[in-house]
């Protein structure tokens, strides 16, 4: 992919003329504006041999190739970090943002009790699965539409935006009616028709790293969403499968600074699925923020021993409160602040 960087002095007319020329050459223009500079990425198959002619158009500063296979998600395309807003909550800025809630929405009472508990202790965004991808078809697979209605009520009661997983392209519109962010789960990271469907949606996307995916595959999955026209993506490192048996997955801690280096997208960490163990969630969460993550997604349940899914890795509300207290210190140590604490 080639990126056209416009001069700071370029006029709206100059930019419009470049966009039209890019389209005439057969490319789809992807436009980024930051700090007064407009950059236009040329996506798709067009007349590559004629790209150099763009250099003679008024207002064009330079043409630069993006060598990485992931293009729009790469730091070569956008030098500064992207902020993604979920409702009014900014991911990828100075603030460390915490998403919390149960693995699955089990009932109205369970969701509201857990949600008000975590919101009180500083969670900014709430989670709760409505459609659950379960390893066994006989496990609890979520309440579906009823859970979406409960999530909408939870948002109303707490004022916090909600994220929930979407499993199939045909359910994207339905989930968009209720959720503030669409989660694409680890098992679906390479479901390319789902990635394209959420790429056409008008909601931010939380993209989880596949169980066995390389970082390049992860960034290419994000590229599907970006190329389909949705620039609002948050990457989530949630551990990958290894030979280790004591933990459910193995958190790739180096992936955090590496993803931040390779891509401009925000990165959050899921210490719950990464470890599978409640006793490891707090230290791993603290390490993730120390390593540069922009936030966390943590499973919390008001009664984890009786949870219908992922109880062993779910924090109690008290443990969540301890996590937030400790996180405050770690965030400050890495020159960040813990975002939007409702109790402050
Ligand atoms: C979840 O968030 O509950 C979940 C199923 O996560 P993952 O896709 O990372 O396994
Ligand atoms: Mn879970």
mmCIF file of C-alpha atoms and ligand atoms in Angstrom:
data_model
loop_
_atom_site.group_PDB
_atom_site.id
_atom_site.type_symbol
_atom_site.label_atom_id
_atom_site.label_comp_id
_atom_site.label_asym_id
_atom_site.label_seq_id
_atom_site.Cartn_x
_atom_site.Cartn_y
_atom_site.Cartn_z
ATOM 1 C CA UNK A 1 0.000 0.000 0.000
ATOM 2 C CA UNK A 2 1.096 3.545 -0.699
ATOM 3 C CA UNK A 3 0.259 6.460 1.563
ATOM 4 C CA UNK A 4 -0.102 9.974 0.200
ATOM 5 C CA UNK A 5 0.885 12.536 2.813
ATOM 6 C CA UNK A 6 -0.536 16.002 2.171
ATOM 7 C CA UNK A 7 1.295 19.208 3.053
ATOM 8 C CA UNK A 8 -0.010 21.037 6.123
ATOM 9 C CA UNK A 9 -0.872 23.894 3.765
ATOM 10 C CA UNK A 10 -3.015 21.656 1.493
ATOM 11 C CA UNK A 11 -6.532 23.018 0.991
ATOM 12 C CA UNK A 12 -9.772 21.048 1.167
ATOM 13 C CA UNK A 13 -9.904 21.389 -2.610
ATOM 14 C CA UNK A 14 -6.378 19.903 -2.978
ATOM 15 C CA UNK A 15 -7.338 16.960 -0.748
ATOM 16 C CA UNK A 16 -10.572 16.412 -2.683
ATOM 17 C CA UNK A 17 -8.670 16.400 -5.977
ATOM 18 C CA UNK A 18 -6.206 13.789 -4.666
ATOM 19 C CA UNK A 19 -9.063 11.587 -3.400
ATOM 20 C CA UNK A 20 -10.741 11.738 -6.823
ATOM 21 C CA UNK A 21 -7.465 10.875 -8.587
ATOM 22 C CA UNK A 22 -6.922 7.951 -6.221
ATOM 23 C CA UNK A 23 -10.403 6.650 -7.088
ATOM 24 C CA UNK A 24 -9.782 7.139 -10.794
ATOM 25 C CA UNK A 25 -6.661 4.986 -10.465
ATOM 26 C CA UNK A 26 -8.909 2.228 -9.086
ATOM 27 C CA UNK A 27 -7.998 2.439 -5.377
ATOM 28 C CA UNK A 28 -10.207 2.945 -2.346
ATOM 29 C CA UNK A 29 -8.933 5.970 -0.387
ATOM 30 C CA UNK A 30 -8.648 5.611 3.409
ATOM 31 C CA UNK A 31 -8.265 9.010 4.989
ATOM 32 C CA UNK A 32 -6.506 9.810 8.270
ATOM 33 C CA UNK A 33 -6.332 13.328 9.682
ATOM 34 C CA UNK A 34 -4.074 14.051 12.597
ATOM 35 C CA UNK A 35 -2.257 17.143 13.892
ATOM 36 C CA UNK A 36 -3.244 19.123 10.817
ATOM 37 C CA UNK A 37 -1.849 16.532 8.384
ATOM 38 C CA UNK A 38 -4.008 14.463 6.056
ATOM 39 C CA UNK A 39 -2.771 11.063 4.945
ATOM 40 C CA UNK A 40 -4.555 9.008 2.307
ATOM 41 C CA UNK A 41 -3.983 5.251 2.111
ATOM 42 C CA UNK A 42 -4.485 3.600 -1.280
ATOM 43 C CA UNK A 43 -6.253 0.299 -0.690
ATOM 44 C CA UNK A 44 -7.101 -2.376 -3.246
ATOM 45 C CA UNK A 45 -6.025 -3.174 -6.764
ATOM 46 C CA UNK A 46 -5.469 -0.135 -8.968
ATOM 47 C CA UNK A 47 -2.942 1.192 -11.480
ATOM 48 C CA UNK A 48 0.221 0.929 -9.417
ATOM 49 C CA UNK A 49 2.454 2.273 -12.187
ATOM 50 C CA UNK A 50 0.522 5.547 -12.229
ATOM 51 C CA UNK A 51 0.669 6.229 -8.477
ATOM 52 C CA UNK A 52 3.811 8.349 -8.851
ATOM 53 C CA UNK A 53 1.805 10.873 -10.930
ATOM 54 C CA UNK A 54 -0.014 11.867 -7.715
ATOM 55 C CA UNK A 55 3.187 13.577 -6.598
ATOM 56 C CA UNK A 56 2.596 16.372 -9.106
ATOM 57 C CA UNK A 57 -0.846 17.274 -7.682
ATOM 58 C CA UNK A 58 -1.116 20.480 -5.602
ATOM 59 C CA UNK A 59 -0.683 19.974 -1.871
ATOM 60 C CA UNK A 60 0.961 16.519 -2.032
ATOM 61 C CA UNK A 61 4.046 16.285 0.212
ATOM 62 C CA UNK A 62 5.178 12.693 -0.303
ATOM 63 C CA UNK A 63 4.272 9.156 -1.362
ATOM 64 C CA UNK A 64 5.412 6.459 1.034
ATOM 65 C CA UNK A 65 5.042 2.702 0.779
ATOM 66 C CA UNK A 66 3.750 0.755 3.810
ATOM 67 C CA UNK A 67 5.860 -2.386 3.809
ATOM 68 C CA UNK A 68 4.068 -4.335 6.585
ATOM 69 C CA UNK A 69 1.368 -6.759 5.355
ATOM 70 C CA UNK A 70 -1.127 -5.069 7.678
ATOM 71 C CA UNK A 71 -1.495 -1.602 6.232
ATOM 72 C CA UNK A 72 -4.200 0.597 7.735
ATOM 73 C CA UNK A 73 -3.463 -0.756 11.214
ATOM 74 C CA UNK A 74 0.245 -0.118 10.947
ATOM 75 C CA UNK A 75 2.245 2.666 12.619
ATOM 76 C CA UNK A 76 3.605 3.478 9.151
ATOM 77 C CA UNK A 77 0.113 4.591 8.143
ATOM 78 C CA UNK A 78 -0.619 6.471 11.343
ATOM 79 C CA UNK A 79 2.282 7.597 13.501
ATOM 80 C CA UNK A 80 0.300 8.537 16.589
ATOM 81 C CA UNK A 81 -1.945 6.281 18.642
ATOM 82 C CA UNK A 82 -5.619 6.121 17.735
ATOM 83 C CA UNK A 83 -8.173 6.838 20.414
ATOM 84 C CA UNK A 84 -11.284 4.679 20.219
ATOM 85 C CA UNK A 85 -14.402 5.905 21.998
ATOM 86 C CA UNK A 86 -16.873 3.452 23.480
ATOM 87 C CA UNK A 87 -19.781 5.681 24.338
ATOM 88 C CA UNK A 88 -17.866 8.558 25.892
ATOM 89 C CA UNK A 89 -15.032 6.400 27.210
ATOM 90 C CA UNK A 90 -11.683 6.901 25.430
ATOM 91 C CA UNK A 91 -9.373 3.912 24.906
ATOM 92 C CA UNK A 92 -5.787 4.537 23.806
ATOM 93 C CA UNK A 93 -5.228 7.877 25.536
ATOM 94 C CA UNK A 94 -3.520 8.658 28.835
ATOM 95 C CA UNK A 95 -6.173 6.935 30.887
ATOM 96 C CA UNK A 96 -6.161 3.253 31.735
ATOM 97 C CA UNK A 97 -9.701 1.962 31.143
ATOM 98 C CA UNK A 98 -11.230 -1.050 32.854
ATOM 99 C CA UNK A 99 -14.025 -3.168 31.364
ATOM 100 C CA UNK A 100 -15.587 -5.543 33.888
ATOM 101 C CA UNK A 101 -18.551 -7.819 34.355
ATOM 102 C CA UNK A 102 -19.573 -11.444 34.224
ATOM 103 C CA UNK A 103 -18.535 -13.886 31.540
ATOM 104 C CA UNK A 104 -22.221 -14.464 30.687
ATOM 105 C CA UNK A 105 -25.410 -12.600 31.403
ATOM 106 C CA UNK A 106 -27.270 -15.216 33.466
ATOM 107 C CA UNK A 107 -30.219 -13.206 34.764
ATOM 108 C CA UNK A 108 -31.331 -9.624 35.257
ATOM 109 C CA UNK A 109 -30.507 -9.754 38.949
ATOM 110 C CA UNK A 110 -27.038 -11.282 38.436
ATOM 111 C CA UNK A 111 -26.109 -8.740 35.763
ATOM 112 C CA UNK A 112 -27.376 -5.711 37.653
ATOM 113 C CA UNK A 113 -25.795 -6.766 40.957
ATOM 114 C CA UNK A 114 -22.407 -7.377 39.386
ATOM 115 C CA UNK A 115 -22.592 -4.304 37.151
ATOM 116 C CA UNK A 116 -23.491 -1.855 39.912
ATOM 117 C CA UNK A 117 -20.754 -3.424 42.080
ATOM 118 C CA UNK A 118 -17.977 -3.011 39.516
ATOM 119 C CA UNK A 119 -19.187 0.423 38.400
ATOM 120 C CA UNK A 120 -19.029 1.593 42.013
ATOM 121 C CA UNK A 121 -15.389 0.522 42.172
ATOM 122 C CA UNK A 122 -14.395 2.255 38.948
ATOM 123 C CA UNK A 123 -15.191 0.064 35.944
ATOM 124 C CA UNK A 124 -15.917 2.356 32.990
ATOM 125 C CA UNK A 125 -17.385 -0.191 30.570
ATOM 126 C CA UNK A 126 -19.408 -3.308 31.398
ATOM 127 C CA UNK A 127 -19.178 -6.732 29.834
ATOM 128 C CA UNK A 128 -21.568 -9.687 29.715
ATOM 129 C CA UNK A 129 -21.914 -12.444 27.139
ATOM 130 C CA UNK A 130 -25.291 -12.934 25.454
ATOM 131 C CA UNK A 131 -24.152 -15.391 22.769
ATOM 132 C CA UNK A 132 -21.455 -17.625 24.210
ATOM 133 C CA UNK A 133 -18.944 -19.641 22.198
ATOM 134 C CA UNK A 134 -18.548 -22.739 24.389
ATOM 135 C CA UNK A 135 -16.129 -25.597 23.850
ATOM 136 C CA UNK A 136 -18.911 -28.081 24.604
ATOM 137 C CA UNK A 137 -22.329 -27.742 22.962
ATOM 138 C CA UNK A 138 -23.856 -28.900 26.262
ATOM 139 C CA UNK A 139 -22.491 -25.948 28.285
ATOM 140 C CA UNK A 140 -24.537 -22.791 28.935
ATOM 141 C CA UNK A 141 -24.535 -20.870 25.657
ATOM 142 C CA UNK A 142 -26.072 -17.605 26.768
ATOM 143 C CA UNK A 143 -29.532 -16.072 26.971
ATOM 144 C CA UNK A 144 -29.326 -14.469 23.521
ATOM 145 C CA UNK A 145 -31.735 -11.611 22.872
ATOM 146 C CA UNK A 146 -33.009 -11.610 26.460
ATOM 147 C CA UNK A 147 -29.417 -10.971 27.600
ATOM 148 C CA UNK A 148 -29.124 -8.078 25.149
ATOM 149 C CA UNK A 149 -32.214 -6.503 26.716
ATOM 150 C CA UNK A 150 -30.706 -6.960 30.184
ATOM 151 C CA UNK A 151 -27.482 -5.328 28.981
ATOM 152 C CA UNK A 152 -29.411 -2.328 27.659
ATOM 153 C CA UNK A 153 -31.151 -1.969 31.019
ATOM 154 C CA UNK A 154 -27.780 -2.277 32.780
ATOM 155 C CA UNK A 155 -26.429 0.605 30.712
ATOM 156 C CA UNK A 156 -29.437 2.705 31.647
ATOM 157 C CA UNK A 157 -29.056 1.989 35.344
ATOM 158 C CA UNK A 158 -25.294 2.471 35.583
ATOM 159 C CA UNK A 159 -24.575 4.979 32.816
ATOM 160 C CA UNK A 160 -21.751 2.720 31.593
ATOM 161 C CA UNK A 161 -21.493 1.515 27.986
ATOM 162 C CA UNK A 162 -21.670 -2.254 27.409
ATOM 163 C CA UNK A 163 -19.698 -4.717 25.293
ATOM 164 C CA UNK A 164 -20.890 -8.152 24.249
ATOM 165 C CA UNK A 165 -19.752 -10.818 21.816
ATOM 166 C CA UNK A 166 -21.252 -11.312 18.383
ATOM 167 C CA UNK A 167 -20.848 -14.823 16.999
ATOM 168 C CA UNK A 168 -22.188 -14.656 13.458
ATOM 169 C CA UNK A 169 -22.447 -12.073 10.667
ATOM 170 C CA UNK A 170 -26.240 -12.418 10.671
ATOM 171 C CA UNK A 171 -26.433 -11.312 14.321
ATOM 172 C CA UNK A 172 -24.340 -8.151 13.892
ATOM 173 C CA UNK A 173 -27.348 -5.857 13.298
ATOM 174 C CA UNK A 174 -29.200 -7.250 16.315
ATOM 175 C CA UNK A 175 -26.210 -6.869 18.665
ATOM 176 C CA UNK A 176 -25.614 -3.325 17.323
ATOM 177 C CA UNK A 177 -29.118 -2.356 18.458
ATOM 178 C CA UNK A 178 -28.162 -3.038 22.086
ATOM 179 C CA UNK A 179 -24.387 -2.926 22.567
ATOM 180 C CA UNK A 180 -21.941 -0.023 22.550
ATOM 181 C CA UNK A 181 -19.066 -2.239 21.384
ATOM 182 C CA UNK A 182 -19.000 -5.553 19.504
ATOM 183 C CA UNK A 183 -16.667 -8.257 20.783
ATOM 184 C CA UNK A 184 -15.158 -10.692 18.299
ATOM 185 C CA UNK A 185 -13.971 -13.633 20.354
ATOM 186 C CA UNK A 186 -10.705 -15.538 20.146
ATOM 187 C CA UNK A 187 -12.360 -18.463 18.369
ATOM 188 C CA UNK A 188 -13.698 -16.127 15.696
ATOM 189 C CA UNK A 189 -10.575 -14.057 15.096
ATOM 190 C CA UNK A 190 -10.135 -15.666 11.704
ATOM 191 C CA UNK A 191 -13.818 -15.737 10.768
ATOM 192 C CA UNK A 192 -13.318 -13.382 7.869
ATOM 193 C CA UNK A 193 -16.972 -12.918 6.989
ATOM 194 C CA UNK A 194 -17.671 -11.906 10.605
ATOM 195 C CA UNK A 195 -14.710 -9.503 10.536
ATOM 196 C CA UNK A 196 -16.079 -7.908 7.381
ATOM 197 C CA UNK A 197 -19.565 -7.703 8.864
ATOM 198 C CA UNK A 198 -18.344 -5.876 11.994
ATOM 199 C CA UNK A 199 -16.174 -3.776 9.676
ATOM 200 C CA UNK A 200 -19.351 -2.494 8.032
ATOM 201 C CA UNK A 201 -21.020 -1.821 11.395
ATOM 202 C CA UNK A 202 -21.182 1.548 13.020
ATOM 203 C CA UNK A 203 -19.894 0.405 16.433
ATOM 204 C CA UNK A 204 -16.388 -0.020 17.873
ATOM 205 C CA UNK A 205 -14.980 -3.543 17.850
ATOM 206 C CA UNK A 206 -13.069 -5.397 20.572
ATOM 207 C CA UNK A 207 -11.005 -7.947 18.669
ATOM 208 C CA UNK A 208 -9.544 -10.778 20.735
ATOM 209 C CA UNK A 209 -6.380 -12.568 19.689
ATOM 210 C CA UNK A 210 -6.949 -16.127 18.471
ATOM 211 C CA UNK A 211 -5.856 -19.006 20.678
ATOM 212 C CA UNK A 212 -3.141 -19.986 18.229
ATOM 213 C CA UNK A 213 -2.613 -16.794 16.280
ATOM 214 C CA UNK A 214 0.626 -15.005 15.625
ATOM 215 C CA UNK A 215 0.796 -11.271 16.119
ATOM 216 C CA UNK A 216 0.892 -10.799 12.365
ATOM 217 C CA UNK A 217 -2.277 -12.877 11.931
ATOM 218 C CA UNK A 218 -3.886 -10.828 14.700
ATOM 219 C CA UNK A 219 -3.043 -7.540 12.994
ATOM 220 C CA UNK A 220 -4.247 -8.911 9.658
ATOM 221 C CA UNK A 221 -7.569 -9.823 11.280
ATOM 222 C CA UNK A 222 -7.836 -6.202 12.487
ATOM 223 C CA UNK A 223 -6.981 -5.155 8.936
ATOM 224 C CA UNK A 224 -10.136 -6.874 7.658
ATOM 225 C CA UNK A 225 -12.221 -4.652 9.931
ATOM 226 C CA UNK A 226 -10.289 -1.515 8.973
ATOM 227 C CA UNK A 227 -10.394 -2.286 5.252
ATOM 228 C CA UNK A 228 -14.164 -2.799 5.464
ATOM 229 C CA UNK A 229 -14.412 0.792 6.705
ATOM 230 C CA UNK A 230 -14.514 0.597 10.509
ATOM 231 C CA UNK A 231 -11.538 2.420 12.069
ATOM 232 C CA UNK A 232 -12.705 1.895 15.671
ATOM 233 C CA UNK A 233 -10.885 -1.239 16.812
ATOM 234 C CA UNK A 234 -9.386 -2.205 20.136
ATOM 235 C CA UNK A 235 -6.984 -5.153 20.172
ATOM 236 C CA UNK A 236 -7.234 -7.612 23.060
ATOM 237 C CA UNK A 237 -4.408 -9.917 24.126
ATOM 238 C CA UNK A 238 -6.067 -12.782 26.042
ATOM 239 C CA UNK A 239 -3.347 -15.412 26.156
ATOM 240 C CA UNK A 240 -2.418 -18.036 23.621
ATOM 241 C CA UNK A 241 -2.382 -21.802 23.932
ATOM 242 C CA UNK A 242 0.895 -23.335 25.074
ATOM 243 C CA UNK A 243 2.064 -26.602 26.647
ATOM 244 C CA UNK A 244 1.532 -25.148 30.130
ATOM 245 C CA UNK A 245 -1.288 -26.790 32.072
ATOM 246 C CA UNK A 246 -1.414 -24.786 35.310
ATOM 247 C CA UNK A 247 -2.894 -21.818 33.499
ATOM 248 C CA UNK A 248 -5.760 -21.900 30.991
ATOM 249 C CA UNK A 249 -3.680 -19.956 28.449
ATOM 250 C CA UNK A 250 -0.280 -18.274 28.435
ATOM 251 C CA UNK A 251 -0.330 -14.483 28.457
ATOM 252 C CA UNK A 252 2.022 -13.117 25.824
ATOM 253 C CA UNK A 253 3.199 -10.108 27.811
ATOM 254 C CA UNK A 254 5.653 -8.994 25.110
ATOM 255 C CA UNK A 255 2.743 -8.764 22.672
ATOM 256 C CA UNK A 256 1.581 -5.645 24.544
ATOM 257 C CA UNK A 257 4.554 -3.340 23.823
ATOM 258 C CA UNK A 258 5.028 -5.030 20.452
ATOM 259 C CA UNK A 259 1.452 -4.381 19.304
ATOM 260 C CA UNK A 260 1.789 -0.775 20.476
ATOM 261 C CA UNK A 261 4.975 -0.482 18.422
ATOM 262 C CA UNK A 262 3.623 -2.115 15.250
ATOM 263 C CA UNK A 263 0.136 -0.639 15.326
ATOM 264 C CA UNK A 264 -1.582 2.620 16.311
ATOM 265 C CA UNK A 265 -4.626 0.780 17.709
ATOM 266 C CA UNK A 266 -5.370 0.634 21.468
ATOM 267 C CA UNK A 267 -4.440 -2.596 23.260
ATOM 268 C CA UNK A 268 -6.274 -4.092 26.221
ATOM 269 C CA UNK A 269 -5.516 -7.281 28.137
ATOM 270 C CA UNK A 270 -7.847 -9.969 29.428
ATOM 271 C CA UNK A 271 -6.157 -11.468 32.523
ATOM 272 C CA UNK A 272 -9.175 -13.712 33.189
ATOM 273 C CA UNK A 273 -9.028 -15.904 30.072
ATOM 274 C CA UNK A 274 -5.228 -15.551 30.023
ATOM 275 C CA UNK A 275 -4.903 -17.352 33.358
ATOM 276 C CA UNK A 276 -8.198 -19.139 34.007
ATOM 277 C CA UNK A 277 -7.505 -18.677 37.718
ATOM 278 C CA UNK A 278 -8.935 -16.073 40.063
ATOM 279 C CA UNK A 279 -5.771 -16.068 42.223
ATOM 280 C CA UNK A 280 -3.634 -15.020 39.255
ATOM 281 C CA UNK A 281 -5.879 -12.361 37.766
ATOM 282 C CA UNK A 282 -4.755 -9.393 39.899
ATOM 283 C CA UNK A 283 -0.955 -9.809 39.511
ATOM 284 C CA UNK A 284 -1.290 -10.475 35.774
ATOM 285 C CA UNK A 285 -3.587 -7.464 35.342
ATOM 286 C CA UNK A 286 -1.063 -5.228 37.103
ATOM 287 C CA UNK A 287 1.754 -6.576 34.907
ATOM 288 C CA UNK A 288 -0.279 -5.852 31.767
ATOM 289 C CA UNK A 289 -0.717 -2.194 32.695
ATOM 290 C CA UNK A 290 2.958 -1.951 33.666
ATOM 291 C CA UNK A 291 3.815 -3.323 30.193
ATOM 292 C CA UNK A 292 1.841 -0.540 28.488
ATOM 293 C CA UNK A 293 -1.686 -1.872 27.972
ATOM 294 C CA UNK A 294 -4.363 0.796 27.542
ATOM 295 C CA UNK A 295 -6.860 -1.116 29.622
ATOM 296 C CA UNK A 296 -8.221 -4.408 30.876
ATOM 297 C CA UNK A 297 -11.255 -6.606 30.393
ATOM 298 C CA UNK A 298 -11.861 -8.548 33.593
ATOM 299 C CA UNK A 299 -14.477 -11.148 34.498
ATOM 300 C CA UNK A 300 -16.257 -10.431 37.767
ATOM 301 C CA UNK A 301 -19.244 -12.232 39.303
ATOM 302 C CA UNK A 302 -21.180 -11.431 42.477
ATOM 303 C CA UNK A 303 -21.154 -15.164 43.281
ATOM 304 C CA UNK A 304 -18.410 -16.771 41.167
ATOM 305 C CA UNK A 305 -18.724 -20.236 42.693
ATOM 306 C CA UNK A 306 -22.201 -20.471 41.206
ATOM 307 C CA UNK A 307 -21.449 -18.818 37.858
ATOM 308 C CA UNK A 308 -22.791 -20.553 34.748
ATOM 309 C CA UNK A 309 -19.537 -19.916 32.880
ATOM 310 C CA UNK A 310 -15.930 -19.145 33.806
ATOM 311 C CA UNK A 311 -16.544 -19.007 37.572
ATOM 312 C CA UNK A 312 -13.012 -20.195 38.486
ATOM 313 C CA UNK A 313 -11.467 -17.172 36.765
ATOM 314 C CA UNK A 314 -14.043 -14.614 37.884
ATOM 315 C CA UNK A 315 -13.135 -12.137 40.624
ATOM 316 C CA UNK A 316 -15.569 -11.371 43.406
ATOM 317 C CA UNK A 317 -16.665 -7.752 43.649
ATOM 318 C CA UNK A 318 -14.367 -7.312 46.672
ATOM 319 C CA UNK A 319 -11.417 -8.674 44.731
ATOM 320 C CA UNK A 320 -12.278 -6.319 41.888
ATOM 321 C CA UNK A 321 -12.167 -3.431 44.329
ATOM 322 C CA UNK A 322 -8.681 -4.577 45.468
ATOM 323 C CA UNK A 323 -7.570 -4.770 41.847
ATOM 324 C CA UNK A 324 -8.665 -1.178 41.228
ATOM 325 C CA UNK A 325 -6.828 0.088 44.294
ATOM 326 C CA UNK A 326 -3.599 -1.615 43.249
ATOM 327 C CA UNK A 327 -4.041 -0.589 39.635
ATOM 328 C CA UNK A 328 -4.164 3.048 40.630
ATOM 329 C CA UNK A 329 -0.561 2.832 41.881
ATOM 330 C CA UNK A 330 0.688 0.950 38.810
ATOM 331 C CA UNK A 331 -1.017 3.388 36.435
ATOM 332 C CA UNK A 332 0.688 6.314 38.174
ATOM 333 C CA UNK A 333 4.051 4.520 38.031
ATOM 334 C CA UNK A 334 3.774 4.381 34.240
ATOM 335 C CA UNK A 335 2.635 8.020 34.002
ATOM 336 C CA UNK A 336 -1.005 7.213 33.405
ATOM 337 C CA UNK A 337 -4.208 7.685 35.325
ATOM 338 C CA UNK A 338 -6.930 5.218 36.059
ATOM 339 C CA UNK A 339 -9.821 6.370 33.901
ATOM 340 C CA UNK A 340 -13.277 7.551 34.850
ATOM 341 C CA UNK A 341 -13.623 6.190 38.350
ATOM 342 C CA UNK A 342 -17.264 6.652 39.174
ATOM 343 C CA UNK A 343 -16.715 6.571 42.908
ATOM 344 C CA UNK A 344 -14.320 9.584 42.833
HETATM 345 C C1 LIG B 1 -15.173 -14.167 26.804
HETATM 346 O O1 LIG B 1 -14.766 -12.984 26.797
HETATM 347 O O2 LIG B 1 -15.996 -14.598 27.641
HETATM 348 C C2 LIG B 1 -14.575 -15.119 25.847
HETATM 349 C C3 LIG B 1 -15.250 -16.177 25.414
HETATM 350 O O3 LIG B 1 -13.318 -14.796 25.532
HETATM 351 P P1 LIG B 1 -12.304 -15.431 24.447
HETATM 352 O O4 LIG B 1 -12.966 -15.237 23.109
HETATM 353 O O5 LIG B 1 -11.057 -14.607 24.611
HETATM 354 O O6 LIG B 1 -12.103 -16.878 24.804
HETATM 355 MN MN1 LIG B 2 -15.469 -16.011 29.714
#
